[in-house]
Amino acid sequence: MVDLTKGYPDKGYKIIGKPVPLIDSRAKVMGQALYTDDIRLHNPLTIKILRSPHPSANIHAIDVSAALKLKGVKGVLTGADFKNTFGVLTISKDEPAIARDVVRYEGEPVAAVAAETEEIALEALKLIKVDYELTEGVFDSKTALKPTDRPLHPELGKENNLHKKVVQEFGDREKGFAEADVVVEKRFRFASINHGFTEPHATQVEIDNKGNITVYSATQVPHYLHMAMAEVLEIPQHNIRVVKPHLGGGFGGKSDPFPHEMIAAKFALELGRNVKIKFSREEVFFSHHGRHQTDLTMKLGFSKEKGITAIDLDTLIDGGAYGSFGIVTTYYNGVLLQGPYKVPNFRFHVNRLYTNKPMCGAMRGHGGVNPRFASEVLLDMACAEVGLDPAETRLKMIHKENTLTTNEFRVTSVGLQNGLKEAIRRTKWSERHGKLPFGKGIGVACGFFISGSALPIHWNKLPASTVRMTIDHDGGVTVYSGATDIGQGSDTMLAQMAAEVLGQPLGNIKIISADTRITPVDLGSYSSRVTFMAGNASRNAAIRMRKLLVEASCVLLDIDPPVYDKPKAPDNYFRQGGRKPDFEQGFLGANPDYADGFTFEDGLIRCDSRNVSVTYLEAVEKALECDGILQTSGTYRAPKLGGNFKGAGAGLSPSYSFTAFIVEVTVDPETGFIKVDKATCAHDCGFPLNPLAVNGQIEGCIHMGLGQALMEEMVYDNGATQNPSFLEYKIPSAFEQPEVDIVPTYSDDSEGPFGAKEAGEGILAPIIPAIANAVYDAVGIRLTQLPMRPDRVLTALAKEAKEAQKKEPAHE
Amino acid sequence: MSSLLENFAYARPTSFEQLNDIIAECQKNNSHFAFSAGGTNLIPRLKTQSLKIDKMISLKGLQGLNVIKKQDDRIIIGALTSLNDVVTSALIQEYLPALAAAAHKVASPQIRNCATIGGNIMVDNRCIYIDQSSLNRKCHDPCFKADGDVCHLVKSVKKGDDILCQARFVSDTAPVLLLLSAKITIVGPHGCRKIDLSDLYLKDGISSRNLQAGEIITQLDVPIIKDCHIYYEKLAIRNALDFPSLGVAVKLTNGDLSVALTGLNTHPGIFMGKLADYENFDEMRADICAQAMRFAKSYQQDFFPRAYRKSMIPVFITRGIAAIQKGDRQ
């Protein structure tokens, strides 16, 4: 067995930092875990959605009478039944549950049927007559920029299909490029890609005799779904309970409220019956919400002495038919370039366009992935032109800890330098880069990502995460959290927090999560916020619980209780612009110390100085005496951060992760096939709460990045999805996965719970340019279009050969 | 698209007499039927409703059709032998290693456990316009293979033309079997016949198989050829799951070069050269290559662009020859 703790400091933790199988793993592999579609409600109706076969059309009429007459059909809904549009962002609520009058993408719902059986529902769909008037559609960003009298979203009052334009500028570009030793510029093009999670969307709604509904749904965002549903259906939030069962992967594809959820709830309310719906894989592709198709031009200035002197970026992102997370994507396409290196002069201009295709939204790494490819490839080019080693150069340029970026992101902990150094050593980089035989190459790239957004997307003054904790009279601990385990293991993380602080075995901690009737609000699993924010909240709840048990123990032992210091910032807490941390008002703050002179271990609570102890159970019993219930809550609030300019909030995070990849490839110059032989990864996650889980995320990000790099692309034919299946949408098989070597990398973030930062998304972005840079090392071509298909490799090789011929002196 | 199949009747005869009776009854009632062996080709077509049937007749109840045996200098392979059994068979690994290698490149282990060698040589021709769900097919006018009257790949084709459809041939095992001059035994209501495998394949993407209604293939009869070396290379972006975007089988027998092609026409191509007919080996190779290139018809109906797929033909032929000459055993 490999020791996964090797390489990390031993802090004497009992369960933190140990490789822990996820607490629901056994249930999943035994087939006992209940995913949304596995739940058995009483006598549910089955819902099927009628979807438009046309990407752009007006609906002149829709006749559902024949469907309603079919025996077993209980109800039919159309666009007329839903007045309110919705969207995950308050500033972008543009999606109807069912298309009203206008169809904007192929696959858009135009009607829905609820029937006693699936067969009857399918039969009913065939009986619905829709009178479509086909209209001319818009299918790419460039066309979408052109003026039109029929924009997809006339409510925006624009003359074209521009959804959002973001321009931000810092420093002085001209000066920056003038200072550079070399300026490199290239155009890049990225296909839209899909998350490919294993579990298709599914929702079941249970209704009681008072009209209250319980919505079981495969969602990453129970809280946002809860609020959106109340608004769309115009019923009180309190009459809706959202529950997330076991979930088979999200990656951003389940992080919005969805039409099918609204449809299901409405059927339940109108018919007074339980209902269920599940998607086919094809419907998942129509839903999409994948990574935006992107066209970008980036110019990068580099100086041997100063590093990157300037970046200038012009980008079009193709958002499809609706907004989803798109406005955030638009910002992230620029702001996330502010790390992992300093960029003193910086400008980006990103336009998001509407087109008649399934909508794009958030996908692992969000808007940071595509520009990361561009900047890491350009950096590699710049190093090659000035004759500097690209790995050593990056090593020097990575942000030092406690730095403000040019756009005023507060970077605190950075531990990547050691990880990259070790990766360079392990891969024998300096002996191999530029020196391998033709066809073999080694490349490097780095990345940077947020550990959750410091500002909520729905403006409010609530904490970013709240966790409740109780202890039963038998000592069992229950943790209640809105945090949404989507397979990444947040339930396990919450349990580890409680187990460590209270000195309990993991099995003694029960998790109740993602149930809006029972658990306090957590904003959801997106932007890699959960470990940092819900983890801190759980830790804080456990610390308060520990305090109650210590006090009870002192009463039993007849000794004075400890005097607790007022919560204060950790010693190395990095203030931004003199702002005081927000630790007043009784909040514990982030990652506080809990050294209270007691040790919780082996069922005992012991006062260290006097060496006297009581049992944990005795303390629990004593603590229960007063109120009959032993309950605490803990919260996390992000500190006040950010500059004072418009859009300063995008990309703000209490902490950032840093990643480096060194990748080894073999390129077949006759077929153009790229084989990724080995990926060496150093990911600064602060401190690995669970190295088994962190390593799993690294392997998963490698696989997903490999897919985007080599073979994944959504193919549209005038708006029609050509490859809505796992046969034709090419996700790499197990055979394509390279050998993986993980370099333990840490930085002990002072605000992350037990020092932890994110390890879910940031890892993905840099592997893609690392592959591209390795391909350059192998065969001397710069690929600027994803996926890096074999035919594109051959085209680039032919072009390169032609250029090389031109440079040779003519022979007589 | 739903994962629910439309209703059909199901029969599982346990003898050829029963099978013929069921077929006769279907024909009398004008009942549209299809045979199912592993079902890995049939079920997806039923799910996408690119095929509608009244009755599914399973062949798995028929005894003795999944046996592999050696008879003198021939290997007899039952048509219902699973691809996995073809891959792992000691007889096939010893005498027909390229066939085991080609079978191993099909799909995935789970599919190979169900799919049969008979099913693979019969596998339906594919095209991006027909292999879609019924909803997604509605985006375009129905093509000829979907009972419509247009071909989206070749717009000039009209009803009544000899060749209506360009759906392409995608069997991985057929090229190897063709180079081995395999014969197949066909059993039907009107008796039994044995033909060269090459005679099974017709040139149209819709009526692509030379079988009468009710006929099934029961076995493959493959000669063991002395000094015969075959190498099969498959073009696919992944090392599992995908149909061949191109497949090239190369055979060297006593200096004579033959090549068989899959994936780049409605039927497989076979090109045979005798060294004696050429100045030298290179000339023979160039000519065989040119024949294959002329035969190959590439349309934009695949992950790889059309020109790229065709351009890999000479590369794979050269590699196949080199592999055999080097003694690389598949």
Coordinates of N, CA, C and O in Angstrom, one line a residue, chain A residues 48 51-54 106-107 118-119 122 126 278 280 282-283 286 668 670-673 710-711 713 717 720-724 726-733 735-736 789-791 794, chain B residues 1-7 49 52 126 128-129 131-140 233 235-243 300 302-305 308 311-312 315-316 318-319:
Chain A
K48 N -42.9 13.2 -19.3 CA -42.0 13.3 -20.4 C -42.1 14.6 -21.1 O -43.2 15.2 -21.1
R51 N -39.8 18.0 -27.0 CA -38.7 18.9 -27.3 C -38.7 19.3 -28.7 O -39.0 18.6 -29.6
S52 N -38.3 20.6 -28.9 CA -38.4 21.1 -30.3 C -37.3 20.5 -31.2 O -36.1 20.4 -30.7
P53 N -37.6 20.0 -32.4 CA -36.6 19.5 -33.2 C -35.9 20.7 -34.0 O -34.9 20.4 -34.8
H54 N -36.4 21.9 -33.8 CA -35.8 23.0 -34.5 C -35.1 24.0 -33.6 O -35.5 24.3 -32.6
E106 N -32.5 23.7 -30.3 CA -33.0 22.3 -30.6 C -33.0 21.5 -29.3 O -31.9 21.5 -28.6
G107 N -34.1 21.0 -28.9 CA -34.2 20.2 -27.7 C -34.9 21.0 -26.6 O -35.2 20.5 -25.5
E118 N -44.7 5.4 -18.3 CA -43.8 6.0 -19.2 C -44.3 5.8 -20.7 O -44.3 6.7 -21.5
E119 N -44.9 4.6 -20.9 CA -45.4 4.3 -22.2 C -46.5 5.2 -22.6 O -46.5 5.8 -23.8
L122 N -45.1 8.7 -23.4 CA -44.5 8.8 -24.7 C -45.5 8.8 -25.8 O -45.4 9.5 -26.8
K126 N -46.6 12.0 -28.8 CA -46.8 11.9 -30.3 C -48.1 12.6 -30.7 O -48.2 12.9 -31.9
K278 N -36.9 11.6 -15.5 CA -35.4 11.4 -15.6 C -35.1 11.6 -17.1 O -35.9 11.4 -18.0
S280 N -32.9 11.1 -20.6 CA -32.0 10.3 -21.4 C -30.7 11.0 -21.5 O -30.6 12.2 -21.3
E282 N -29.3 11.8 -24.2 CA -29.5 12.9 -25.3 C -30.0 14.1 -24.7 O -29.6 15.3 -25.0
E283 N -31.0 14.0 -23.7 CA -31.6 15.2 -23.1 C -30.5 15.9 -22.3 O -30.6 17.1 -22.1
F286 N -28.9 18.1 -24.6 CA -29.7 19.3 -25.0 C -29.7 20.3 -23.8 O -29.7 21.5 -24.1
D668 N 2.8 10.9 -32.8 CA 3.1 10.1 -34.0 C 3.0 11.0 -35.2 O 2.0 11.5 -35.6
E670 N 3.2 10.6 -38.3 CA 2.5 10.2 -39.5 C 1.0 10.2 -39.4 O 0.3 10.4 -40.3
T671 N 0.5 9.9 -38.2 CA -0.9 9.8 -38.0 C -1.4 11.1 -37.2 O -2.6 11.4 -37.2
G672 N -0.5 11.8 -36.6 CA -0.9 13.0 -35.8 C -1.4 12.7 -34.4 O -1.8 13.6 -33.7
F673 N -1.4 11.4 -34.0 CA -2.0 11.0 -32.7 C -1.0 11.5 -31.6 O 0.2 11.4 -31.7
L710 N -7.7 16.6 -26.2 CA -7.4 15.7 -27.3 C -8.7 15.3 -28.1 O -8.5 15.0 -29.3
M711 N -9.9 15.3 -27.5 CA -10.9 14.7 -28.4 C -12.3 15.1 -28.1 O -13.2 14.8 -28.9
E713 N -15.5 17.5 -28.2 CA -16.1 18.7 -28.8 C -17.5 18.4 -29.1 O -17.9 17.4 -29.7
D717 N -24.7 21.2 -36.3 CA -24.9 21.4 -37.7 C -26.1 22.4 -37.8 O -27.2 22.0 -37.6
A720 N -28.2 22.0 -34.8 CA -28.6 20.7 -34.4 C -27.4 20.0 -33.8 O -26.4 19.9 -34.4
T721 N -27.6 19.4 -32.6 CA -26.5 18.7 -32.0 C -26.2 17.4 -32.7 O -27.1 16.5 -32.8
Q722 N -25.0 17.2 -33.3 CA -24.7 16.0 -34.1 C -24.3 14.8 -33.2 O -24.4 13.7 -33.6
N723 N -23.8 15.1 -32.0 CA -23.2 14.0 -31.2 C -23.7 13.9 -29.8 O -22.9 14.0 -28.9
P724 N -25.0 13.8 -29.6 CA -25.5 13.8 -28.2 C -25.5 12.4 -27.6 O -26.5 12.0 -27.1
F726 N -22.6 9.2 -25.7 CA -21.3 8.9 -25.3 C -20.5 8.1 -26.4 O -19.3 7.9 -26.2
L727 N -21.2 7.7 -27.4 CA -20.5 7.0 -28.5 C -19.8 8.1 -29.4 O -18.7 8.0 -29.7
E728 N -20.6 9.1 -29.7 CA -20.1 10.1 -30.6 C -19.4 11.3 -30.0 O -18.7 12.0 -30.6
Y729 N -19.8 11.6 -28.7 CA -19.0 12.6 -27.9 C -17.9 11.9 -27.2 O -18.2 11.1 -26.4
K730 N -16.7 12.2 -27.6 CA -15.6 11.3 -27.3 C -14.9 11.6 -25.9 O -14.0 12.4 -25.9
I731 N -15.4 11.0 -24.9 CA -14.7 11.1 -23.6 C -13.7 10.0 -23.6 O -13.9 8.9 -23.9
P732 N -12.4 10.4 -23.1 CA -11.4 9.3 -23.2 C -11.7 8.1 -22.4 O -12.4 8.2 -21.4
S733 N -11.3 6.9 -22.9 CA -11.5 5.7 -22.2 C -10.4 5.5 -21.2 O -9.5 6.3 -21.1
F735 N -8.1 3.6 -21.3 CA -6.8 3.4 -22.0 C -6.0 4.6 -22.3 O -4.8 4.6 -22.5
E736 N -6.8 5.8 -22.3 CA -6.1 7.0 -22.7 C -5.5 7.7 -21.4 O -4.7 8.6 -21.5
R789 N -6.9 17.6 -32.4 CA -7.1 16.4 -33.1 C -6.0 16.0 -34.0 O -5.2 16.8 -34.4
P790 N -5.8 14.7 -34.3 CA -4.7 14.2 -35.1 C -4.7 14.9 -36.4 O -3.6 15.3 -36.9
D791 N -5.8 15.3 -37.1 CA -5.7 15.9 -38.4 C -5.2 17.3 -38.2 O -4.4 17.8 -39.1
L794 N -1.4 17.0 -38.0 CA -0.8 16.9 -39.3 C -0.7 18.1 -40.1 O 0.2 18.5 -40.8
Chain B
M1 N -35.0 11.3 -26.7 CA -35.1 9.9 -26.9 C -35.3 9.2 -25.6 O -34.8 9.5 -24.6
S2 N -36.1 8.1 -25.6 CA -36.4 7.4 -24.4 C -35.6 6.1 -24.4 O -35.1 5.7 -25.4
S3 N -35.4 5.6 -23.2 CA -34.7 4.3 -23.2 C -35.7 3.1 -23.3 O -35.4 2.0 -23.2
L4 N -37.0 3.5 -23.5 CA -38.0 2.5 -23.5 C -38.2 2.0 -25.0 O -38.3 2.8 -25.9
L5 N -38.2 0.7 -25.1 CA -38.4 0.2 -26.5 C -39.9 0.1 -26.8 O -40.7 -0.1 -25.9
E6 N -40.2 0.2 -28.1 CA -41.6 0.0 -28.5 C -41.9 -1.5 -28.4 O -41.0 -2.3 -28.4
N7 N -43.2 -1.8 -28.2 CA -43.6 -3.2 -28.0 C -43.3 -4.1 -29.2 O -43.4 -3.6 -30.3
Q49 N -35.3 4.1 -32.9 CA -36.4 3.9 -33.8 C -36.0 4.1 -35.3 O -36.8 4.5 -36.1
K52 N -38.0 -0.5 -36.9 CA -39.2 -0.9 -36.2 C -39.6 -2.3 -36.5 O -39.6 -2.7 -37.7
R126 N -23.3 2.5 -41.1 CA -23.6 3.6 -40.2 C -23.4 5.0 -40.9 O -22.6 5.1 -41.8
I128 N -24.0 9.4 -39.8 CA -24.3 10.4 -38.8 C -25.8 10.8 -38.9 O -26.4 11.2 -37.9
Y129 N -26.4 10.7 -40.1 CA -27.7 11.1 -40.3 C -28.8 10.1 -39.9 O -29.9 10.5 -39.6
D131 N -28.0 7.4 -37.6 CA -27.7 6.9 -36.2 C -27.9 8.1 -35.2 O -27.0 8.5 -34.6
Q132 N -29.1 8.5 -35.2 CA -29.5 9.6 -34.2 C -30.8 9.1 -33.7 O -31.5 8.3 -34.2
S133 N -31.3 9.8 -32.6 CA -32.6 9.5 -32.0 C -33.7 10.0 -33.0 O -33.4 10.8 -33.9
S134 N -34.9 9.5 -32.8 CA -36.0 9.9 -33.6 C -36.2 11.4 -33.6 O -36.5 12.0 -34.6
L135 N -36.0 12.0 -32.4 CA -36.1 13.5 -32.3 C -35.0 14.2 -33.1 O -35.3 15.1 -33.9
N136 N -33.8 13.7 -33.0 CA -32.7 14.4 -33.6 C -32.8 14.3 -35.1 O -32.3 15.1 -35.9
R137 N -33.3 13.1 -35.6 CA -33.5 13.0 -37.0 C -34.5 13.9 -37.6 O -34.5 14.2 -38.8
K138 N -35.4 14.5 -36.7 CA -36.4 15.4 -37.2 C -35.8 16.7 -37.7 O -36.4 17.5 -38.3
C139 N -34.5 17.0 -37.3 CA -33.9 18.2 -37.7 C -33.6 18.3 -39.2 O -33.5 19.4 -39.7
H140 N -33.5 17.1 -39.8 CA -33.3 17.1 -41.2 C -34.4 16.3 -41.9 O -35.1 15.5 -41.2
E233 N -4.9 -2.9 -38.6 CA -4.8 -1.7 -37.9 C -6.1 -0.9 -38.0 O -6.7 -0.8 -39.1
L235 N -8.3 2.7 -37.2 CA -8.2 4.2 -36.9 C -9.4 4.6 -36.1 O -10.6 4.4 -36.5
A236 N -9.2 5.0 -34.8 CA -10.3 5.4 -34.0 C -9.6 6.4 -33.0 O -8.4 6.1 -32.6
I237 N -10.3 7.4 -32.5 CA -9.6 8.3 -31.6 C -9.4 7.7 -30.2 O -8.5 8.1 -29.5
R238 N -10.2 6.7 -29.9 CA -10.0 6.1 -28.6 C -9.6 4.6 -28.8 O -9.8 4.1 -29.8
N239 N -9.0 4.1 -27.7 CA -8.5 2.7 -27.8 C -9.6 1.7 -27.3 O -9.4 0.5 -27.1
A240 N -10.8 2.2 -27.2 CA -12.0 1.3 -26.9 C -13.2 2.0 -27.4 O -13.2 3.2 -27.7
L241 N -14.3 1.3 -27.5 CA -15.6 1.8 -27.7 C -16.0 2.2 -29.2 O -17.1 2.1 -29.6
D242 N -15.0 2.7 -29.9 CA -15.4 3.4 -31.2 C -15.4 2.4 -32.4 O -14.7 1.4 -32.4
F243 N -16.3 2.7 -33.3 CA -16.3 2.0 -34.6 C -15.1 2.4 -35.4 O -14.6 3.5 -35.1
Q300 N -18.2 13.4 -44.8 CA -18.1 14.0 -43.5 C -19.1 13.4 -42.6 O -20.2 13.9 -42.4
D302 N -18.1 11.5 -39.6 CA -17.2 10.8 -38.6 C -16.5 11.8 -37.8 O -16.4 13.0 -38.2
F303 N -15.9 11.4 -36.7 CA -15.1 12.3 -35.9 C -14.0 13.0 -36.7 O -13.6 14.1 -36.5
F304 N -13.3 12.1 -37.5 CA -12.2 12.7 -38.3 C -12.6 13.3 -39.6 O -13.6 12.8 -40.2
P305 N -12.0 14.4 -40.0 CA -12.4 14.9 -41.3 C -12.1 13.9 -42.4 O -11.3 13.1 -42.3
Y308 N -8.6 13.4 -44.0 CA -7.6 12.7 -43.1 C -7.8 11.2 -43.1 O -6.8 10.5 -43.1
S311 N -6.3 9.7 -46.0 CA -4.9 9.9 -46.1 C -4.2 8.8 -45.2 O -3.0 8.6 -45.3
M312 N -4.9 8.2 -44.3 CA -4.3 7.2 -43.4 C -4.1 5.8 -44.1 O -3.5 5.0 -43.6
V315 N -0.6 5.1 -45.0 CA 0.2 5.0 -43.8 C 0.0 3.6 -43.1 O 0.9 2.9 -42.7
F316 N -1.3 3.2 -43.1 CA -1.6 1.9 -42.4 C -1.1 0.7 -43.2 O -0.7 -0.3 -42.7
T318 N 1.5 0.7 -45.2 CA 3.0 0.7 -45.0 C 3.3 0.1 -43.6 O 4.2 -0.8 -43.4
R319 N 2.6 0.5 -42.6 CA 2.8 0.0 -41.2 C 2.5 -1.5 -41.1 O 3.2 -2.2 -40.4

